[in-house]
mmCIF file of C-alpha atoms in Angstrom:
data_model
loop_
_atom_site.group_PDB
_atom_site.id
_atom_site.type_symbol
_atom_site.label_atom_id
_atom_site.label_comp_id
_atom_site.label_asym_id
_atom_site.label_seq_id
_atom_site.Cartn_x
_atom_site.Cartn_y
_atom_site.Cartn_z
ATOM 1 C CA UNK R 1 -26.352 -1.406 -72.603
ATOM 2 C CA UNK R 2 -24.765 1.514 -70.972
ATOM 3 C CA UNK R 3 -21.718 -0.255 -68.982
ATOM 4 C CA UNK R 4 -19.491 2.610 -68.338
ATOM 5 C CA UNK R 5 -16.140 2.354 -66.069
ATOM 6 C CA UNK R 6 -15.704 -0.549 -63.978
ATOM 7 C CA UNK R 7 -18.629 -2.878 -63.993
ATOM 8 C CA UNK R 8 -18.242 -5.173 -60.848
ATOM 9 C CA UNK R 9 -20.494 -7.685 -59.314
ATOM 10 C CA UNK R 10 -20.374 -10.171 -56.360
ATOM 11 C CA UNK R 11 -19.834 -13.951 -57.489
ATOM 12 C CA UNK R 12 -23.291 -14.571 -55.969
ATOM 13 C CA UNK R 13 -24.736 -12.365 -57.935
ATOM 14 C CA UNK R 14 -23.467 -14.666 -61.675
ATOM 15 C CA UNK R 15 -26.815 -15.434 -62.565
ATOM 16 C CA UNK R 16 -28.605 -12.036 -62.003
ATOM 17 C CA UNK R 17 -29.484 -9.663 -65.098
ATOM 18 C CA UNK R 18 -26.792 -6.876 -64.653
ATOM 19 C CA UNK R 19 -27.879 -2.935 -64.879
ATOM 20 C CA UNK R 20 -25.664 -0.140 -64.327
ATOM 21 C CA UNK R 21 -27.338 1.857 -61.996
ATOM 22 C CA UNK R 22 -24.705 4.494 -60.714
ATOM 23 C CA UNK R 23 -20.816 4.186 -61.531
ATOM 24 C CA UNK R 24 -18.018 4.721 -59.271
ATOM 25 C CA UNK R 25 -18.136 5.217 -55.644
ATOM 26 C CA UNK R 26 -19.543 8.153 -53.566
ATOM 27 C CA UNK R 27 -16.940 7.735 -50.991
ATOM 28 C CA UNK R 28 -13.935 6.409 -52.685
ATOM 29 C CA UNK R 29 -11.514 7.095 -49.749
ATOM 30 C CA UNK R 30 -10.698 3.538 -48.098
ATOM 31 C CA UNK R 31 -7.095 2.699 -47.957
ATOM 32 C CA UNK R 32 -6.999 -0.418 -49.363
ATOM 33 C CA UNK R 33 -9.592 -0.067 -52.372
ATOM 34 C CA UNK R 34 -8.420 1.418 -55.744
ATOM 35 C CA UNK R 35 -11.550 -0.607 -57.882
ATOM 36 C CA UNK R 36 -13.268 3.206 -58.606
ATOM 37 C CA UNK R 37 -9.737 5.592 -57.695
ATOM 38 C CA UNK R 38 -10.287 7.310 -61.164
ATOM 39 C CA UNK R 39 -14.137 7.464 -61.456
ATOM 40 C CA UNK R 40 -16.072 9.855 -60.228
ATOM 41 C CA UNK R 41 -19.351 8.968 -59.085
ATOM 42 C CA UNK R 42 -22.370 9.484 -61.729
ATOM 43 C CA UNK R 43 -25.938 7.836 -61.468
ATOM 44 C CA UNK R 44 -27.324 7.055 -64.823
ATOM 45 C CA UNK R 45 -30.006 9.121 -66.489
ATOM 46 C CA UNK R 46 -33.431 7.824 -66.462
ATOM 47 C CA UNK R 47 -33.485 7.699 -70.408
ATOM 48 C CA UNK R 48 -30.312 5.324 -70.356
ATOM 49 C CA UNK R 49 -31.409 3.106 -67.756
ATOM 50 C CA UNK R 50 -34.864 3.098 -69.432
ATOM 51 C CA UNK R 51 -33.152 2.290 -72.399
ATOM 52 C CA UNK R 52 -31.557 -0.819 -70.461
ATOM 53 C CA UNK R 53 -34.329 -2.111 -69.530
ATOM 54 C CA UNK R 54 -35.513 -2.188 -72.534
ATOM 55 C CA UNK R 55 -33.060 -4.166 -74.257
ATOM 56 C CA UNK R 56 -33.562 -6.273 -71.256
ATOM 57 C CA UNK R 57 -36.499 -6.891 -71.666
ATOM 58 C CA UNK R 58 -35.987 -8.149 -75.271
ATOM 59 C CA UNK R 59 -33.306 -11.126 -74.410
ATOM 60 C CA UNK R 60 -34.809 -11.728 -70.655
ATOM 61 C CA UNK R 61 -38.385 -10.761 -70.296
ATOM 62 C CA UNK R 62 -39.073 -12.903 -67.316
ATOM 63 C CA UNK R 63 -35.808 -12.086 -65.759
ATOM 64 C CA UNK R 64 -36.441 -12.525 -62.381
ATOM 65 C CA UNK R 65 -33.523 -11.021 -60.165
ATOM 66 C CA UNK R 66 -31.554 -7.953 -60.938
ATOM 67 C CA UNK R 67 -28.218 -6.716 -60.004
ATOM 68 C CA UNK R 68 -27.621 -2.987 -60.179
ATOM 69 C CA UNK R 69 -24.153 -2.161 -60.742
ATOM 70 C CA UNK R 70 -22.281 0.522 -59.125
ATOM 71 C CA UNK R 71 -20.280 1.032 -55.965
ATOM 72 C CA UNK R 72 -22.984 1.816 -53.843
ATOM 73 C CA UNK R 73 -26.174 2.446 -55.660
ATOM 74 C CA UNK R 74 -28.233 2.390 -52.187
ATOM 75 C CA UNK R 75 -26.850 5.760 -51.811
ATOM 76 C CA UNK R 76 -29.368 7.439 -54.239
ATOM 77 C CA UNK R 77 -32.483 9.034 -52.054
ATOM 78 C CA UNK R 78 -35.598 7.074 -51.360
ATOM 79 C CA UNK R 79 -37.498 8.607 -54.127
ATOM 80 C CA UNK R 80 -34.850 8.061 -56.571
ATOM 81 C CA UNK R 81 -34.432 4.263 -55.531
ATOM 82 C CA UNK R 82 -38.331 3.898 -55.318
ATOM 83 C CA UNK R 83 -38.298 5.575 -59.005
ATOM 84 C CA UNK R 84 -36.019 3.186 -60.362
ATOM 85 C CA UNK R 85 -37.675 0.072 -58.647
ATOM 86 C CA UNK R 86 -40.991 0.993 -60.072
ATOM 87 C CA UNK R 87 -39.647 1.287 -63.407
ATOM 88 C CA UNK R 88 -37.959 -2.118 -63.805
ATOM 89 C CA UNK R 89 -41.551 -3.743 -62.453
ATOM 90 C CA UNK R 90 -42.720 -2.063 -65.587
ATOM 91 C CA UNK R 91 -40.765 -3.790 -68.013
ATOM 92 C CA UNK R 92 -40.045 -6.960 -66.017
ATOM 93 C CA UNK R 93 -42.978 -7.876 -64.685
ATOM 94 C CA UNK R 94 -41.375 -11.330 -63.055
ATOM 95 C CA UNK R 95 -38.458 -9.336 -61.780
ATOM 96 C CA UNK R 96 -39.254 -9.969 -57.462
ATOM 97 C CA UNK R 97 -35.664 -8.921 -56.732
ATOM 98 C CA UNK R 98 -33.143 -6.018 -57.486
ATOM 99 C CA UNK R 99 -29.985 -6.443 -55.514
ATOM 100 C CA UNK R 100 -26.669 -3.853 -55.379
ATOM 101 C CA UNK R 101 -24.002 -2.462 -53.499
ATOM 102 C CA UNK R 102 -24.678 -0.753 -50.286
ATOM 103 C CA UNK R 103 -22.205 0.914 -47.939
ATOM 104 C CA UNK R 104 -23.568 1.829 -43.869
ATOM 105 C CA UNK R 105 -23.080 5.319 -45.067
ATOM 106 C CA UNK R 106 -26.048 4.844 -47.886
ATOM 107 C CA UNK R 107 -28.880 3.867 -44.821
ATOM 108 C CA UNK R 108 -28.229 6.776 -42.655
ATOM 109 C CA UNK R 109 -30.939 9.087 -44.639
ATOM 110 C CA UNK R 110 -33.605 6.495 -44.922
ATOM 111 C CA UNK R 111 -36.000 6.243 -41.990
ATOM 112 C CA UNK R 112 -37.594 2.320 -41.437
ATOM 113 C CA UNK R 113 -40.314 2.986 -42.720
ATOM 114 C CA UNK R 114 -38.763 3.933 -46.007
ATOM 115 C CA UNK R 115 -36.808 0.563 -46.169
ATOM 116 C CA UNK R 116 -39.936 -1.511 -45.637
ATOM 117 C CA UNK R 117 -41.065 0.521 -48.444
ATOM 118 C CA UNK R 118 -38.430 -0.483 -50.874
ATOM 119 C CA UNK R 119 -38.369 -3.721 -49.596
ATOM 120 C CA UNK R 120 -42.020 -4.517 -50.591
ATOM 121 C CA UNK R 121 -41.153 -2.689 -54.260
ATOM 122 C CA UNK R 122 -38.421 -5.450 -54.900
ATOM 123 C CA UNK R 123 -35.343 -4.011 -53.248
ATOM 124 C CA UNK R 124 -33.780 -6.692 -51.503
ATOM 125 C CA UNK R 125 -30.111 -7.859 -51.053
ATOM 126 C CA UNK R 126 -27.777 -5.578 -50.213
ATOM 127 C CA UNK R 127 -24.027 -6.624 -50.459
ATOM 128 C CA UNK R 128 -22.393 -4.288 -47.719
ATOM 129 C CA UNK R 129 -18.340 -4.428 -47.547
ATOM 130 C CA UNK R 130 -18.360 -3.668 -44.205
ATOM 131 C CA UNK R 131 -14.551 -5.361 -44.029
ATOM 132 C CA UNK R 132 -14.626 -5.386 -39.666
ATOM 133 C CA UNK R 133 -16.842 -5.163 -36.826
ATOM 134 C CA UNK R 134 -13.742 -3.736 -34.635
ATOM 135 C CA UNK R 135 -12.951 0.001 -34.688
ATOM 136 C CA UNK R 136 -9.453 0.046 -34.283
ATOM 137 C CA UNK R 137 -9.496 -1.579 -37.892
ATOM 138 C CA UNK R 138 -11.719 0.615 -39.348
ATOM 139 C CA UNK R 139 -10.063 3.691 -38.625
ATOM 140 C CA UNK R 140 -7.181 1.615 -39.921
ATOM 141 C CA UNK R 141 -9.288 1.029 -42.931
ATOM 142 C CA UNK R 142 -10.574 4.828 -43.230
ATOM 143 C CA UNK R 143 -14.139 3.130 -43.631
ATOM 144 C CA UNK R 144 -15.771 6.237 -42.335
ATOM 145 C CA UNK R 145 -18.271 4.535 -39.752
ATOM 146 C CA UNK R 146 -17.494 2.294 -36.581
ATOM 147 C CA UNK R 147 -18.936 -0.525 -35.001
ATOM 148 C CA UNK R 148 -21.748 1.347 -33.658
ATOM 149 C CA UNK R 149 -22.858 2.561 -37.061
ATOM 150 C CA UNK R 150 -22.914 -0.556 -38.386
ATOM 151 C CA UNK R 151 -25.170 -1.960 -35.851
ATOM 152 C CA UNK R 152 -27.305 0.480 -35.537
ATOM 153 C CA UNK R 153 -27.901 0.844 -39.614
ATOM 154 C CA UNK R 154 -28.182 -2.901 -40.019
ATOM 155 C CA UNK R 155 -30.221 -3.309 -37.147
ATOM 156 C CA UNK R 156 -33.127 -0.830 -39.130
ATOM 157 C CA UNK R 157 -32.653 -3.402 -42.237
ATOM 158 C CA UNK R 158 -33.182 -6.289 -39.855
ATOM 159 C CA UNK R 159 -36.119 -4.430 -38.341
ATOM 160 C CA UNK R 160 -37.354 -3.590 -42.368
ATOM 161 C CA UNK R 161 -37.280 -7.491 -43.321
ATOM 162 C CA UNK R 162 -34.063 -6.132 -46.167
ATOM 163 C CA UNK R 163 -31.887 -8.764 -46.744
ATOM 164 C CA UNK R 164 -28.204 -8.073 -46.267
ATOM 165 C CA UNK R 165 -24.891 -9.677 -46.658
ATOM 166 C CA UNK R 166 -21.704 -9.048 -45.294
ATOM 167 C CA UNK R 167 -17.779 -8.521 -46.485
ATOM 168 C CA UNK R 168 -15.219 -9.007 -44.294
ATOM 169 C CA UNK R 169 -11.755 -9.162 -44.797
ATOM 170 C CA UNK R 170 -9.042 -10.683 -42.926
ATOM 171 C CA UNK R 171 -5.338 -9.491 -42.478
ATOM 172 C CA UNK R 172 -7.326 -6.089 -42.546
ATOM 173 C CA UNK R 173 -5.968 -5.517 -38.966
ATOM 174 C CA UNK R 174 -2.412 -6.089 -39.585
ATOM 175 C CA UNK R 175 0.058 -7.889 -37.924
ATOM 176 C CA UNK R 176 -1.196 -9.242 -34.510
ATOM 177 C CA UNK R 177 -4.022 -7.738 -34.647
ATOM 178 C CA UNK R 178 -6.182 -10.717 -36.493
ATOM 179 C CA UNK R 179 -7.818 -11.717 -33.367
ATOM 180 C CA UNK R 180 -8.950 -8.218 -32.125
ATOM 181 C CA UNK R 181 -10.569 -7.860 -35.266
ATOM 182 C CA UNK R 182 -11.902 -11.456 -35.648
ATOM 183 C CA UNK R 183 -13.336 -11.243 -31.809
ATOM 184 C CA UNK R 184 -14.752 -7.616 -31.840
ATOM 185 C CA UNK R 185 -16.309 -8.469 -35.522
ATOM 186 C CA UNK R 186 -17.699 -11.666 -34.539
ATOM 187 C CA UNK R 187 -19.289 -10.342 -31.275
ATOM 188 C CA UNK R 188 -20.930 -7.577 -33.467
ATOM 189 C CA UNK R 189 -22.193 -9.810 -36.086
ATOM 190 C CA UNK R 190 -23.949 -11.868 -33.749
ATOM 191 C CA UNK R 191 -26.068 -8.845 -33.007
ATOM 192 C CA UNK R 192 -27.554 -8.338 -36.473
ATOM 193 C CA UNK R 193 -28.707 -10.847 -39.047
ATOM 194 C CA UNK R 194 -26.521 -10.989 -42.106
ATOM 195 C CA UNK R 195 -27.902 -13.425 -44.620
ATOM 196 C CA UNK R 196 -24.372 -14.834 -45.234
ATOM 197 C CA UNK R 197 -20.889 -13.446 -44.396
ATOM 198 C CA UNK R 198 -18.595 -13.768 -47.439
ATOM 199 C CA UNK R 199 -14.674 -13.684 -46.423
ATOM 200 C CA UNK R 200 -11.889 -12.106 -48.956
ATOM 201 C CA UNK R 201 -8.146 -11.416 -47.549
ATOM 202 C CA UNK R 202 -6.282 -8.441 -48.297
ATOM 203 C CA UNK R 203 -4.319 -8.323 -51.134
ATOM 204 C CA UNK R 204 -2.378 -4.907 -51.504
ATOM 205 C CA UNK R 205 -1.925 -3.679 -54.892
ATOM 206 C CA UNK R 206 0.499 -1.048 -55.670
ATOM 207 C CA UNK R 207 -2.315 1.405 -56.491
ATOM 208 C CA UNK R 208 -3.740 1.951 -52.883
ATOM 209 C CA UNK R 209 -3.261 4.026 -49.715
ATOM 210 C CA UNK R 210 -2.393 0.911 -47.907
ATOM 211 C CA UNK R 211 0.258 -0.359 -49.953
ATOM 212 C CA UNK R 212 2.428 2.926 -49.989
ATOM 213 C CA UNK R 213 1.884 2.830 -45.811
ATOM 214 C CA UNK R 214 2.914 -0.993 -46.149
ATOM 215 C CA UNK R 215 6.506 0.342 -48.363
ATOM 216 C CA UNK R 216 6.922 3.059 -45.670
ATOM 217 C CA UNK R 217 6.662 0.780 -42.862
ATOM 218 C CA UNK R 218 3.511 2.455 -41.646
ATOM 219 C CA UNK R 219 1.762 -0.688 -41.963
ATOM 220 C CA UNK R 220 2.553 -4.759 -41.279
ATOM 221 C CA UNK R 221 0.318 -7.091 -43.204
ATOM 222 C CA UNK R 222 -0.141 -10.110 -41.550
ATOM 223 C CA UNK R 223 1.213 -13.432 -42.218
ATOM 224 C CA UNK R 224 -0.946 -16.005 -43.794
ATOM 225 C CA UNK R 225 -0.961 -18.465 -41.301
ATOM 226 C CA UNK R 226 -2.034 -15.626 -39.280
ATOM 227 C CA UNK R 227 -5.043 -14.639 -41.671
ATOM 228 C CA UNK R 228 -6.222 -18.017 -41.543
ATOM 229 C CA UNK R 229 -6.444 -18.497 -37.902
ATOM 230 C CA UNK R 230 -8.443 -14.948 -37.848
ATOM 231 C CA UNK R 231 -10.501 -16.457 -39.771
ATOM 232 C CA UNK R 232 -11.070 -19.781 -37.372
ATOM 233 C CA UNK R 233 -11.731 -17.346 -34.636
ATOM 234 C CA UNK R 234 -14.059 -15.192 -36.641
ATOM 235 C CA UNK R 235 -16.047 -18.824 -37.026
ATOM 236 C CA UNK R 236 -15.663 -20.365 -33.534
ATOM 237 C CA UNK R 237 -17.142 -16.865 -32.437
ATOM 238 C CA UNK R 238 -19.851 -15.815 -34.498
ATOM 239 C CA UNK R 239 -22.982 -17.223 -32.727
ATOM 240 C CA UNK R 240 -25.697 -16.647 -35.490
ATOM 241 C CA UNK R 241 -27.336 -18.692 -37.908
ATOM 242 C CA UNK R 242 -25.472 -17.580 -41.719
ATOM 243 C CA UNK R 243 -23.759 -19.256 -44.435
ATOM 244 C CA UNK R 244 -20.072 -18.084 -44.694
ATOM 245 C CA UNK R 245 -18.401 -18.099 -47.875
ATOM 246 C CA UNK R 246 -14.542 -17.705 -48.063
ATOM 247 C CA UNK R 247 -14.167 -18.843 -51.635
ATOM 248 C CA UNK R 248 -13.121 -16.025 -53.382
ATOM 249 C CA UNK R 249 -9.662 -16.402 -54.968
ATOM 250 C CA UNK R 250 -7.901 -13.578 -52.312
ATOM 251 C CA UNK R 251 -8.754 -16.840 -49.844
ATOM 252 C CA UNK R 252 -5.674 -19.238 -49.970
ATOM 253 C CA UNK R 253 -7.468 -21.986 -48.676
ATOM 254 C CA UNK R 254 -11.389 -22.040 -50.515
ATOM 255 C CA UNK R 255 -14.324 -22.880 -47.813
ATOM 256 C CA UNK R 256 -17.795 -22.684 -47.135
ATOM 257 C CA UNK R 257 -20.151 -23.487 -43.969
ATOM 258 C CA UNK R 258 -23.446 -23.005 -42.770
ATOM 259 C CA UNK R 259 -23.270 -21.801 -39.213
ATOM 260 C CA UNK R 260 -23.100 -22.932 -36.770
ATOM 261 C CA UNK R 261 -23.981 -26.487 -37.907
ATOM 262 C CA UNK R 262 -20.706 -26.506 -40.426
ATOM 263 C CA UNK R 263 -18.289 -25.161 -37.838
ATOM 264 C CA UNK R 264 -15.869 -28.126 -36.490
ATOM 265 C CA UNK R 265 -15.816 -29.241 -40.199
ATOM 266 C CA UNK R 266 -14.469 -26.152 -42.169
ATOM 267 C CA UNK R 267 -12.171 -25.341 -38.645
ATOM 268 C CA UNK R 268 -10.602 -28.441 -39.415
ATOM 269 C CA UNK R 269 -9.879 -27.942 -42.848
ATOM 270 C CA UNK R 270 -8.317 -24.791 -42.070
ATOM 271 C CA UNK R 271 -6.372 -26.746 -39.050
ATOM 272 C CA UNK R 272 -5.015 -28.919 -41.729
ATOM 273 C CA UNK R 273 -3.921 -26.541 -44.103
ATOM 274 C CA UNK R 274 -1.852 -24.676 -41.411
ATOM 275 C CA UNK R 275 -0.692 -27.666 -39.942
ATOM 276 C CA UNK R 276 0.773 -28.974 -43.611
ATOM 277 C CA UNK R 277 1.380 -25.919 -45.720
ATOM 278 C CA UNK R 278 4.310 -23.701 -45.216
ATOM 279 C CA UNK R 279 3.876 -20.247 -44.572
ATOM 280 C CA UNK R 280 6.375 -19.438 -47.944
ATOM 281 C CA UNK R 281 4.152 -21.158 -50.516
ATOM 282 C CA UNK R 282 1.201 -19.288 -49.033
ATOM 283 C CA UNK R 283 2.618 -16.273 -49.184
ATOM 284 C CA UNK R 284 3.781 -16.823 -53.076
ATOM 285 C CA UNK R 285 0.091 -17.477 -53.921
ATOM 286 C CA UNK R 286 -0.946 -13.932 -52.463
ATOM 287 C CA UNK R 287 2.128 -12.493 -54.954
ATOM 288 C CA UNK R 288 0.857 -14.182 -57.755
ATOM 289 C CA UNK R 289 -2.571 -12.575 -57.822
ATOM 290 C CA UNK R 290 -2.922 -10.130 -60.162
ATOM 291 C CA UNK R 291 -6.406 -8.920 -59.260
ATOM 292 C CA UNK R 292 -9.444 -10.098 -57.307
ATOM 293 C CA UNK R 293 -11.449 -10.365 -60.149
#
């Protein structure tokens, strides 16, 4: 197989067959990201991921959902994409689903009609680290879109039939501003239809934009009492139908919910852990973590 760099994939995605489609990121500028900093961003050649699929093929033959590695594969064109797609139903004739990164960025050059294309070739599931639904945070974040972008892009996957999920992170915002961000998220999610919502919480590592602003003062992170009740007002807001997953190990306190049938239940937890757990041990666990991985 032709892993090359830093081969990353969702925790949802454990028992998908892994390709690398594209390494490192074609944007590679947000302040608190340093996963791709030295890796500049290559698609693999046809041959290679022919090659792949292949060797698939021989250990998984009836493999039947993929995961294409990558930052943001969905940035290749339609024809490229469509390309690719075609060729994995040609070795993996039970594959129905092929899955990867996708930033808002990557669905700006493909019309509707395009998505419904790729959507009936297999393409479907598109893990989207959108990290905030507020502006203010996103500029913070140098994400490169706003709020309007994001609805507007997700709203032509919703109208495609693509299945999408969302990141967002909390403590994104900073001190104070958890709220903002949880309120002006939650009343933007509630506009589109993200399969799930899957929750990390910053961590800063010494190798990103954000930390050095964090060591100049330029930037507060916020408690993590006050990360968690973001998070409780991300959930008492959101008025959609998802799952929500924050269960990743940059989450302190581990939870999961379908929405809104789950809500009182996981707010409670969360109620409980700030009511019983001092801010200090909390904020030795986020210390302690080496990496998110």
């Amino acid at each position: 197989m032709h892993f090359t760099g830093r081969t990353w994939r969702p925790p949802y995605e454990a028992h998908s067959v892994i390709i690398q489609a594209t390494c490192g990121c074609t944007y590679n500028k947000c302040k608190f990201c340093s996963l791709y900093k030295n890796e500049c961003f290559r698609m693999s050649p046809m041959e290679e991921f022919e090659e792949d699929l292949a060797e698939i093929k021989g250990f998984q033959p009836y493999a039947r959902r993929m995961f294409w590695t990558g930052a943001n594969p969905f940035a290749m064109s339609y024809d490229n994409l469509k390309l690719r797609a075609l060729t994995v139903r040609d070795y993996l004739i039970k594959c129905q689903t092929m899955a990867m990164f996708a930033s808002i960025r990557d669905i700006k050059n493909k019309e509707v009609w395009q998505l419904r294309k790729l959507k009936a070739m297999g393409i479907n599931g598109l893990s989207i680290g959108v990290e905030s639904g507020d502006d203010e945070t996103l500029v913070l974040a140098n994400k490169g879109y706003t709020a309007a972008d994001i609805l507007e892009q997700c709203g032509k996957l919703d109208e495609a039939g693509i299945e999408y999920y969302f990141v967002y992170m909390t403590g994104l915002a900073g001190k104070d501003g958890g709220y903002r961000n949880a309120r002006n998220s939650a009343e933007l999610f509630s506009q589109l239809n993200p399969f799930f919502i899957s929750v990390d919480s910053l961590t800063l590592f010494p190798d990103t934009e954000l930390y050095k602003m964090a060591q100049q003062g330029l930037f507060v992170p916020a408690g993590e009492k006050e990360r968690i009740r973001e998070l409780q007002f991300l959930i008492n807001s959101l008025n959609i139908r998802t799952h929500l997953f924050a269960n990743t190990v940059s989450n302190f306190t581990p939870i999961t919910a379908y929405l809104p049938y789950g809500r009182e239940k996981v707010i409670n937890e969360l109620q409980y852990v700030l009511d019983n757990i001092d801010e200090i041990e909390m904020q030795e666990y986020r210390k302690n973590l080496k990496s998110l991985g």
